[in-house]
C-alpha positions as a Markdown table, in Angstrom:
| # | Residue | x | y | z |
|---|---|---|---|---|
| 1 | Pro | 0.1 | 0.2 | 0.0 |
| 2 | Phe | 0.6 | 3.7 | -0.1 |
| 3 | Asn | 3.4 | 5.3 | 2.7 |
| 4 | Leu | 2.4 | 8.6 | 3.8 |
| 5 | Ala | 5.1 | 10.6 | 1.7 |
| 6 | Glu | 3.3 | 8.9 | -1.7 |
| 7 | Arg | -0.1 | 9.8 | -0.5 |
| 8 | Lys | 1.4 | 13.4 | -0.1 |
| 9 | Thr | 2.5 | 13.5 | -3.2 |
| 10 | Asn | -1.0 | 12.4 | -4.7 |
| 11 | Ser | 0.6 | 9.4 | -6.4 |
| 12 | His | -1.8 | 7.2 | -8.2 |
| 13 | Ser | -1.5 | 3.3 | -8.2 |
| 14 | Val | 0.6 | 1.8 | -11.3 |
| 15 | Val | 0.9 | -1.7 | -10.2 |
| 16 | Glu | -1.7 | -4.4 | -10.3 |
| 17 | Cys | -1.4 | -8.2 | -8.9 |
| 18 | Asp | -2.8 | -11.2 | -10.3 |
| 19 | His | -1.9 | -14.1 | -7.5 |
| 20 | Ala | -3.4 | -16.7 | -10.1 |
| 21 | Arg | -1.4 | -16.2 | -12.6 |
| 22 | Lys | 1.9 | -15.1 | -10.2 |
| 23 | Glu | 2.4 | -11.8 | -12.3 |
| 24 | Val | 3.3 | -8.3 | -11.8 |
| 25 | Ser | 1.9 | -5.7 | -14.1 |
| 26 | Val | 3.4 | -2.1 | -14.0 |
| 27 | Arg | 1.5 | 0.4 | -16.3 |
| 28 | Thr | 4.9 | 2.5 | -17.6 |
| 29 | Gly | 2.6 | 4.8 | -19.3 |
| 30 | Gly | 0.7 | 6.7 | -16.5 |
| 31 | Leu | -2.5 | 7.1 | -16.6 |
| 32 | Ala | -3.6 | 8.3 | -20.0 |
| 33 | Asp | -1.4 | 5.4 | -21.7 |
| 34 | Lys | -3.7 | 2.1 | -20.3 |
| 35 | Ser | -1.6 | -0.1 | -23.6 |
| 36 | Ser | 2.5 | 0.3 | -22.0 |
| 37 | Arg | 2.8 | -2.3 | -19.5 |
| 38 | Lys | 5.2 | -4.4 | -18.3 |
| 39 | Thr | 4.3 | -7.8 | -16.7 |
| 40 | Tyr | 6.7 | -9.7 | -14.5 |
| 41 | Thr | 6.4 | -13.1 | -13.4 |
| 42 | Phe | 7.4 | -14.8 | -10.2 |
| 43 | Asp | 7.4 | -17.9 | -7.7 |
| 44 | Met | 4.3 | -16.3 | -5.6 |
| 45 | Val | 2.9 | -12.6 | -5.9 |
| 46 | Phe | 1.4 | -10.9 | -2.7 |
| 47 | Gly | -1.3 | -7.6 | -3.2 |
| 48 | Ala | -1.5 | -4.6 | -0.9 |
| 49 | Ser | -4.3 | -6.5 | 0.8 |
| 50 | Thr | -2.1 | -9.9 | 1.7 |
| 51 | Lys | -2.1 | -10.6 | 5.5 |
| 52 | Gln | 1.2 | -11.1 | 7.4 |
| 53 | Ile | 0.2 | -14.9 | 8.2 |
| 54 | Asp | -0.1 | -15.3 | 4.6 |
| 55 | Val | 3.4 | -14.4 | 3.3 |
| 56 | Tyr | 4.7 | -16.4 | 6.3 |
| 57 | Arg | 2.8 | -19.6 | 5.6 |
| 58 | Ser | 3.9 | -19.3 | 1.7 |
| 59 | Val | 7.4 | -18.3 | 2.1 |
| 60 | Val | 9.1 | -19.3 | 5.4 |
| 61 | Cys | 7.0 | -22.3 | 6.4 |
| 62 | Pro | 8.1 | -24.2 | 3.6 |
| 63 | Ile | 12.0 | -23.4 | 4.9 |
| 64 | Leu | 11.7 | -23.9 | 8.3 |
| 65 | Asp | 10.9 | -27.9 | 8.0 |
| 66 | Glu | 14.5 | -27.6 | 6.0 |
| 67 | Val | 16.0 | -25.9 | 9.2 |
| 68 | Ile | 14.6 | -28.3 | 11.6 |
| 69 | Met | 16.1 | -31.1 | 9.4 |
| 70 | Gly | 19.5 | -29.9 | 10.2 |
| 71 | Tyr | 20.0 | -27.9 | 7.2 |
| 72 | Asn | 21.2 | -23.8 | 6.8 |
| 73 | Cys | 18.5 | -21.5 | 5.1 |
| 74 | Thr | 18.2 | -17.9 | 4.4 |
| 75 | Val | 14.7 | -15.3 | 3.8 |
| 76 | Phe | 15.9 | -11.8 | 2.9 |
| 77 | Ala | 13.3 | -9.0 | 2.3 |
| 78 | Tyr | 15.0 | -6.4 | -0.4 |
| 79 | Gly | 13.7 | -3.2 | -1.9 |
| 80 | Gln | 13.5 | 0.4 | -1.8 |
| 81 | Thr | 13.2 | 2.3 | 1.5 |
| 82 | Gly | 9.1 | 2.7 | 2.7 |
| 83 | Thr | 8.1 | -0.5 | 0.7 |
| 84 | Gly | 7.6 | -2.7 | 3.7 |
| 85 | Lys | 11.0 | -5.2 | 4.5 |
| 86 | Thr | 11.2 | -4.1 | 8.4 |
| 87 | Phe | 7.2 | -4.6 | 8.6 |
| 88 | Thr | 6.9 | -7.7 | 6.4 |
| 89 | Met | 10.6 | -9.1 | 8.7 |
| 90 | Glu | 9.7 | -7.8 | 12.3 |
| 91 | Gly | 6.1 | -6.7 | 12.2 |
| 92 | Glu | 4.4 | -4.4 | 14.6 |
| 93 | Arg | 2.4 | -4.9 | 18.2 |
| 94 | Ser | -1.3 | -4.2 | 17.4 |
| 95 | Pro | -3.3 | -1.4 | 19.4 |
| 96 | Asn | -5.1 | -3.7 | 20.6 |
| 97 | Glu | -3.8 | -5.3 | 23.5 |
| 98 | Ala | -6.4 | -8.7 | 24.1 |
| 99 | Tyr | -4.2 | -10.2 | 21.2 |
| 100 | Thr | -0.8 | -12.2 | 22.7 |
| 101 | Trp | 1.6 | -11.4 | 19.8 |
| 102 | Glu | 1.2 | -14.8 | 18.1 |
| 103 | Glu | -2.2 | -13.9 | 17.5 |
| 104 | Asp | -1.4 | -10.8 | 16.3 |
| 105 | Pro | -2.1 | -10.4 | 12.7 |
| 106 | Leu | 0.5 | -7.7 | 12.5 |
| 107 | Ala | 3.3 | -9.9 | 13.5 |
| 108 | Gly | 5.9 | -10.1 | 11.0 |
| 109 | Ile | 8.3 | -13.1 | 9.7 |
| 110 | Ile | 10.7 | -13.1 | 12.9 |
| 111 | Pro | 8.1 | -13.9 | 15.6 |
| 112 | Arg | 6.1 | -16.0 | 13.9 |
| 113 | Thr | 9.1 | -17.9 | 13.3 |
| 114 | Leu | 10.2 | -18.6 | 16.5 |
| 115 | His | 7.2 | -19.3 | 18.0 |
| 116 | Gln | 7.1 | -22.3 | 15.1 |
| 117 | Ile | 10.3 | -23.5 | 16.1 |
| 118 | Phe | 9.4 | -23.8 | 19.5 |
| 119 | Glu | 5.9 | -25.3 | 18.6 |
| 120 | Lys | 7.1 | -27.9 | 16.2 |
| 121 | Leu | 9.8 | -29.2 | 18.4 |
| 122 | Thr | 8.1 | -28.9 | 22.0 |
| 123 | Asp | 5.1 | -31.4 | 20.2 |
| 124 | Ser | 7.7 | -33.9 | 19.2 |
| 125 | Gly | 9.4 | -34.3 | 22.3 |
| 126 | Thr | 12.8 | -33.0 | 20.7 |
| 127 | Glu | 15.3 | -31.9 | 23.1 |
| 128 | Phe | 16.6 | -28.6 | 21.9 |
| 129 | Ser | 18.1 | -25.0 | 22.4 |
| 130 | Val | 17.6 | -22.1 | 20.5 |
| 131 | Lys | 20.4 | -19.1 | 20.0 |
| 132 | Val | 19.5 | -15.6 | 18.4 |
| 133 | Ser | 21.8 | -13.3 | 17.4 |
| 134 | Leu | 21.0 | -9.8 | 15.5 |
| 135 | Leu | 24.2 | -7.8 | 13.6 |
| 136 | Glu | 24.0 | -4.7 | 11.4 |
| 137 | Ile | 26.1 | -4.2 | 8.9 |
| 138 | Tyr | 26.6 | -0.4 | 8.3 |
| 139 | Asn | 28.9 | 0.9 | 5.7 |
| 140 | Glu | 30.8 | -2.5 | 5.6 |
| 141 | Glu | 31.2 | -2.6 | 9.1 |
| 142 | Leu | 30.0 | -5.1 | 12.0 |
| 143 | Phe | 28.0 | -4.1 | 14.7 |
| 144 | Asp | 25.9 | -6.1 | 17.7 |
| 145 | Leu | 22.6 | -5.3 | 18.0 |
| 146 | Leu | 22.2 | -7.7 | 21.1 |
| 147 | Asn | 25.6 | -6.6 | 22.7 |
| 148 | Pro | 24.4 | -5.4 | 26.6 |
| 149 | Ser | 27.5 | -2.6 | 26.5 |
| 150 | Ser | 26.1 | 0.8 | 25.8 |
| 151 | Asp | 29.0 | 1.7 | 23.5 |
| 152 | Val | 26.8 | 1.2 | 20.4 |
| 153 | Ser | 30.0 | 2.2 | 17.8 |
| 154 | Glu | 31.8 | -1.0 | 18.7 |
| 155 | Arg | 32.6 | -2.8 | 15.7 |
| 156 | Leu | 32.9 | -6.4 | 15.5 |
| 157 | Gln | 36.1 | -8.5 | 13.8 |
| 158 | Met | 35.3 | -11.3 | 11.5 |
| 159 | Phe | 37.5 | -14.4 | 10.7 |
| 160 | Asp | 37.2 | -17.7 | 8.7 |
| 161 | Asp | 36.3 | -20.4 | 10.5 |
| 162 | Pro | 39.1 | -23.1 | 10.4 |
| 163 | Arg | 36.7 | -26.2 | 11.4 |
| 164 | Asn | 34.0 | -25.2 | 7.9 |
| 165 | Lys | 35.5 | -23.7 | 5.2 |
| 166 | Arg | 32.3 | -22.4 | 4.0 |
| 167 | Gly | 31.7 | -20.5 | 7.5 |
| 168 | Val | 32.9 | -17.7 | 9.3 |
| 169 | Ile | 34.0 | -16.6 | 13.4 |
| 170 | Ile | 32.5 | -13.2 | 14.3 |
| 171 | Lys | 34.5 | -12.5 | 17.4 |
| 172 | Gly | 32.2 | -10.9 | 20.4 |
| 173 | Leu | 29.1 | -11.5 | 18.8 |
| 174 | Glu | 26.1 | -11.5 | 21.4 |
| 175 | Glu | 24.4 | -15.2 | 21.0 |
| 176 | Ile | 21.4 | -15.2 | 23.4 |
| 177 | Thr | 19.8 | -18.1 | 24.4 |
| 178 | Val | 15.8 | -17.7 | 23.8 |
| 179 | His | 13.8 | -20.2 | 26.4 |
| 180 | Asn | 10.2 | -19.2 | 25.3 |
| 181 | Lys | 8.4 | -17.1 | 22.8 |
| 182 | Asp | 7.8 | -14.3 | 24.7 |
| 183 | Glu | 11.2 | -13.6 | 25.0 |
| 184 | Val | 11.4 | -12.6 | 21.1 |
| 185 | Tyr | 9.8 | -9.6 | 21.0 |
| 186 | Gln | 11.6 | -8.1 | 23.9 |
| 187 | Ile | 15.1 | -9.2 | 22.2 |
| 188 | Leu | 13.7 | -7.2 | 18.7 |
| 189 | Glu | 12.7 | -4.2 | 20.7 |
| 190 | Lys | 16.6 | -4.0 | 22.4 |
| 191 | Gly | 17.7 | -4.3 | 18.7 |
| 192 | Ala | 15.3 | -2.1 | 17.2 |
| 193 | Ala | 16.4 | 0.8 | 19.8 |
| 194 | Lys | 20.3 | 0.2 | 19.0 |
| 195 | Arg | 19.9 | 0.2 | 15.1 |
| 196 | Thr | 21.4 | 2.6 | 12.9 |
| 197 | Thr | 18.8 | 4.9 | 11.3 |
| 198 | Ala | 19.1 | 7.9 | 9.4 |
| 199 | Ala | 16.5 | 10.7 | 8.1 |
| 200 | Thr | 16.7 | 11.0 | 4.6 |
| 201 | Leu | 13.6 | 11.7 | 2.2 |
| 202 | Met | 12.5 | 8.7 | 1.5 |
| 203 | Asn | 11.5 | 7.5 | 5.0 |
| 204 | Ala | 11.9 | 9.5 | 8.2 |
| 205 | Tyr | 12.6 | 6.1 | 9.6 |
| 206 | Ser | 14.8 | 4.8 | 6.5 |
| 207 | Ser | 17.5 | 2.0 | 7.8 |
| 208 | Arg | 20.5 | 2.5 | 6.0 |
| 209 | Ser | 22.1 | -0.9 | 7.0 |
| 210 | His | 21.4 | -4.4 | 6.6 |
| 211 | Ser | 20.0 | -6.5 | 9.8 |
| 212 | Val | 20.7 | -10.1 | 10.1 |
| 213 | Phe | 18.8 | -12.1 | 12.6 |
| 214 | Ser | 20.1 | -15.5 | 12.8 |
| 215 | Val | 18.4 | -18.3 | 14.9 |
| 216 | Thr | 20.7 | -21.5 | 15.1 |
| 217 | Ile | 18.8 | -24.4 | 16.8 |
| 218 | His | 20.2 | -27.1 | 18.4 |
| 219 | Met | 18.6 | -30.7 | 18.5 |
| 220 | Lys | 19.4 | -33.6 | 20.2 |
| 221 | Glu | 18.2 | -37.4 | 19.0 |
| 222 | Thr | 18.5 | -40.9 | 20.0 |
| 223 | Thr | 19.1 | -43.6 | 16.9 |
| 224 | Ile | 17.1 | -46.7 | 16.8 |
| 225 | Asp | 20.7 | -48.0 | 18.2 |
| 226 | Gly | 20.8 | -45.7 | 21.3 |
| 227 | Glu | 23.4 | -43.5 | 19.8 |
| 228 | Glu | 22.9 | -40.0 | 20.7 |
| 229 | Leu | 23.0 | -37.2 | 17.7 |
| 230 | Val | 22.8 | -33.5 | 17.7 |
| 231 | Lys | 21.5 | -31.8 | 14.3 |
| 232 | Ile | 22.0 | -28.2 | 13.7 |
| 233 | Gly | 19.9 | -25.9 | 11.8 |
| 234 | Lys | 20.7 | -22.3 | 10.8 |
| 235 | Leu | 17.9 | -19.6 | 10.0 |
| 236 | Asn | 19.0 | -16.1 | 8.9 |
| 237 | Leu | 16.5 | -13.4 | 8.2 |
| 238 | Val | 17.9 | -10.5 | 6.6 |
| 239 | Asp | 16.4 | -7.1 | 6.0 |
| 240 | Leu | 18.6 | -5.7 | 3.3 |
| 241 | Ala | 18.9 | -1.7 | 3.3 |
| 242 | Gly | 16.9 | 0.2 | 0.9 |
| 243 | Ser | 17.9 | -0.4 | -2.7 |
| 244 | Glu | 16.9 | 3.3 | -3.7 |
| 245 | Asn | 19.2 | 4.9 | -5.9 |
| 246 | Ile | 21.4 | 8.0 | -4.8 |
| 247 | Gly | 19.7 | 10.8 | -6.3 |
| 248 | Arg | 16.1 | 9.5 | -5.3 |
| 249 | Ser | 16.8 | 9.1 | -1.6 |
| 250 | Gly | 17.9 | 12.7 | -1.4 |
| 251 | Ala | 21.2 | 11.6 | 0.3 |
| 252 | Val | 24.3 | 13.9 | 0.5 |
| 253 | Asp | 27.8 | 13.7 | 1.2 |
| 254 | Lys | 27.9 | 10.7 | 4.1 |
| 255 | Arg | 24.3 | 9.8 | 3.3 |
| 256 | Ala | 26.1 | 9.5 | -0.8 |
| 257 | Arg | 28.6 | 7.3 | 0.7 |
| 258 | Glu | 26.3 | 4.8 | 2.7 |
| 259 | Ala | 24.1 | 4.3 | -0.5 |
| 260 | Gly | 27.4 | 3.6 | -2.0 |
| 261 | Asn | 28.4 | 0.6 | 0.2 |
| 262 | Ile | 24.6 | -0.1 | 0.4 |
| 263 | Asn | 24.8 | -0.7 | -3.3 |
| 264 | Gln | 28.3 | -2.5 | -3.2 |
| 265 | Ser | 26.6 | -5.4 | -0.8 |
| 266 | Leu | 23.5 | -5.7 | -3.0 |
| 267 | Leu | 25.3 | -5.9 | -5.9 |
| 268 | Thr | 27.8 | -8.4 | -4.7 |
| 269 | Leu | 24.6 | -10.7 | -3.4 |
| 270 | Gly | 23.2 | -10.3 | -6.9 |
| 271 | Arg | 26.4 | -11.6 | -8.2 |
| 272 | Val | 26.5 | -14.7 | -6.0 |
| 273 | Ile | 23.0 | -15.9 | -6.5 |
| 274 | Thr | 23.7 | -15.4 | -10.2 |
| 275 | Ala | 27.0 | -17.4 | -9.8 |
| 276 | Leu | 25.1 | -20.3 | -7.7 |
| 277 | Val | 22.4 | -20.2 | -10.1 |
| 278 | Glu | 24.7 | -21.0 | -13.4 |
| 279 | Arg | 27.1 | -23.4 | -11.5 |
| 280 | Thr | 30.2 | -20.9 | -12.1 |
| 281 | Pro | 32.9 | -22.2 | -10.5 |
| 282 | His | 34.0 | -18.6 | -8.8 |
| 283 | Val | 31.7 | -17.7 | -6.2 |
| 284 | Pro | 32.4 | -14.0 | -5.1 |
| 285 | Tyr | 31.6 | -14.8 | -1.5 |
| 286 | Arg | 34.4 | -12.5 | -0.3 |
| 287 | Glu | 33.5 | -9.0 | -2.0 |
| 288 | Ser | 31.0 | -8.0 | 0.5 |
| 289 | Lys | 30.8 | -8.8 | 4.5 |
| 290 | Leu | 27.0 | -9.3 | 4.1 |
| 291 | Thr | 27.7 | -12.2 | 0.9 |
| 292 | Arg | 31.0 | -13.5 | 3.4 |
| 293 | Ile | 28.8 | -13.9 | 6.3 |
| 294 | Leu | 25.7 | -15.8 | 4.9 |
| 295 | Gln | 28.2 | -17.8 | 3.0 |
| 296 | Asp | 27.2 | -21.3 | 4.7 |
| 297 | Ser | 24.0 | -20.6 | 4.0 |
| 298 | Leu | 23.7 | -19.8 | 0.0 |
| 299 | Gly | 24.5 | -22.5 | -2.4 |
| 300 | Gly | 25.1 | -26.2 | -1.9 |
| 301 | Arg | 22.2 | -27.8 | 0.1 |
| 302 | Thr | 20.4 | -24.8 | 1.5 |
| 303 | Lys | 17.4 | -22.9 | 0.5 |
| 304 | Thr | 17.2 | -19.5 | -0.1 |
| 305 | Ser | 13.9 | -17.0 | -0.9 |
| 306 | Ile | 14.0 | -13.2 | -1.5 |
| 307 | Ile | 10.8 | -11.1 | -0.7 |
| 308 | Ala | 11.2 | -7.9 | -2.9 |
| 309 | Thr | 8.6 | -5.5 | -1.6 |
| 310 | Ile | 7.8 | -2.8 | -3.9 |
| 311 | Ser | 5.9 | 0.9 | -4.2 |
| 312 | Pro | 2.6 | 0.8 | -6.4 |
| 313 | Ala | 3.0 | 4.7 | -6.5 |
| 314 | Ser | 3.4 | 6.2 | -10.2 |
| 315 | Ser | 6.2 | 8.5 | -7.9 |
| 316 | Asn | 8.6 | 5.6 | -8.0 |
| 317 | Leu | 8.3 | 5.0 | -11.9 |
| 318 | Glu | 11.6 | 5.0 | -13.3 |
């Protein structure tokens, strides 16, 4: 749906979604020219009236099953600032306090995921533990959003993991053990308070950084022979920085540099995904911090979903 800035400019909608055909059509000629349009096909399409639960069930539920089987997976939210990435990933609390948060229609992917992990593993009788971390990548620097220290500018160092050739170790990253689903919102609120935000013309609360919420599950199972096995599954839920161009964002000086770094990591992510799809021998994971951190969860026996959020407003036509 339109955001406040788009409503103020009296924009009209130029986007139509066809759920059955999984198509998005953009009227490129504006209101007067109904015939000129571009149509794009996706694996799934969600219109402005789609509920949070529908996106979660369609996109995340199948991936969560893989994580519980012991695989590493990733879900990205990608798009222009102000199109609903953070709302999709984190959601909001409804003003109606009668809702528990798992009933809350505004709850996003992160709280729903944690809720379902606890539900599935408790029902199966599996002995398990859940740890979460929340990392921010800002101007190619790493910051821990769950570190109890009041120093928000403390940068983290990243090293290759000698035990896992595709993994990295982030020195000093706080991993919090979550004992129940009710602790999740406290963790999200703690992270949001620390997250680097900067007012741009695009969105007064526009985040100029990527955030990576990682959930690691250790599950203990006993085989028929009585042998104890530990399975480890990991899910990265990534809220990417705004993908708008520098001119449109109204960014100047430092902000323009930020936009350059943002574009660098988004371009690298695109190149990594293209290389994986085309099965090229070299995948450029090391060209950005974001792709290096996610290296063990992209490619190979992993699943990745990208939720692309778009604005329907004519003011955003290029």
